[in-house]
C-alpha angles and dihedrals in degrees: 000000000000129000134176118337090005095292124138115260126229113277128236085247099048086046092050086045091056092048091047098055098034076059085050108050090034110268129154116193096263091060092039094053087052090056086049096056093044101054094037101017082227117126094216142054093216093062105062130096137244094269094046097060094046082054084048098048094041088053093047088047086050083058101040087077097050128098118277140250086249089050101048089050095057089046086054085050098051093037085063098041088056087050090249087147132132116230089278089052093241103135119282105237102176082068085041092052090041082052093051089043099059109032093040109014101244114123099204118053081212092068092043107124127234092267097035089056079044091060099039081055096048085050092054103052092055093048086046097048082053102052089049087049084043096051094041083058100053093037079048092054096030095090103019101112114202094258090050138086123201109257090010112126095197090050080229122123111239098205121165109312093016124107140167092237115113120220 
């Protein structure tokens, strides 16, 4: 099959395989068709040409192992839970990229993998359970006084033997 200037149009295949990894990775035709254009500079799927459908397809299949759209917004949410934040409070991404650097040697948080995002995420929950855990203990000391005990009325330990009865 020809198509313009002698060169071989897209295949049905090729044109099933875009569409199954635009659905993938998320996304919807507009956003598809907009892929399209950037990586051919063509407006349709049905104009390119055989070779640009295998660039498209190889693009798309590049993407495909990237995080997606879900799991960069919960980074962004725990990012913000843990105060990563910029002075805007949009999240802060040059920690986040310190933080991807040095626990799974990508420099970039944007070239992270789905497991890999899985994992970050994984990562930030637990920093961020501590620091709750963290935070309850210090706000749990921070009035006790050394004569009181916590939901004791009288501020006395009742320990064995001892009682609040007066004699």
């Amino acid at each position: 099959m020809a198509g313009r200037g002698g060169k071989a149009a897209v295949t049905a295949a090729q044109m099933r395989k875009i569409h199954v990894l635009a659905r993938e990775y998320g996304l919807d035709d507009d956003l598809l068709h907009v892929h399209i254009q950037t990586v051919t500079g063509k407006d349709s799927l049905r104009k390119l040409s055989l070779g640009e459908a295998v660039r498209v397809i190889d693009s798309l299949d590049q993407k495909a192992d990237q995080m997606t759209w879900r799991q960069k917004y919960f980074i962004d949410r725990l990012l913000q839970e843990l105060g990563w934040t910029d002075g805007q409070g949009q999240p802060d991404y040059n920690r986040l990229d310190g933080f991807c650097s040095k626990y799974y040697g990508v420099d970039s948080h944007k070239w992270i993998t789905r497991r890999n995002a899985s994992n970050v995420i994984e990562g930030l929950k637990n920093m961020a359970r501590k620091e709750g855990a963290d935070r309850k203990a210090a706000e749990g000391t921070a009035g006790n006084t050394a004569g009181s005990a916590i939901g004791d009325p009288g501020g006395g330990y009742h320990g064995k033997g001892q009682t609040d009865q007066k004699a």
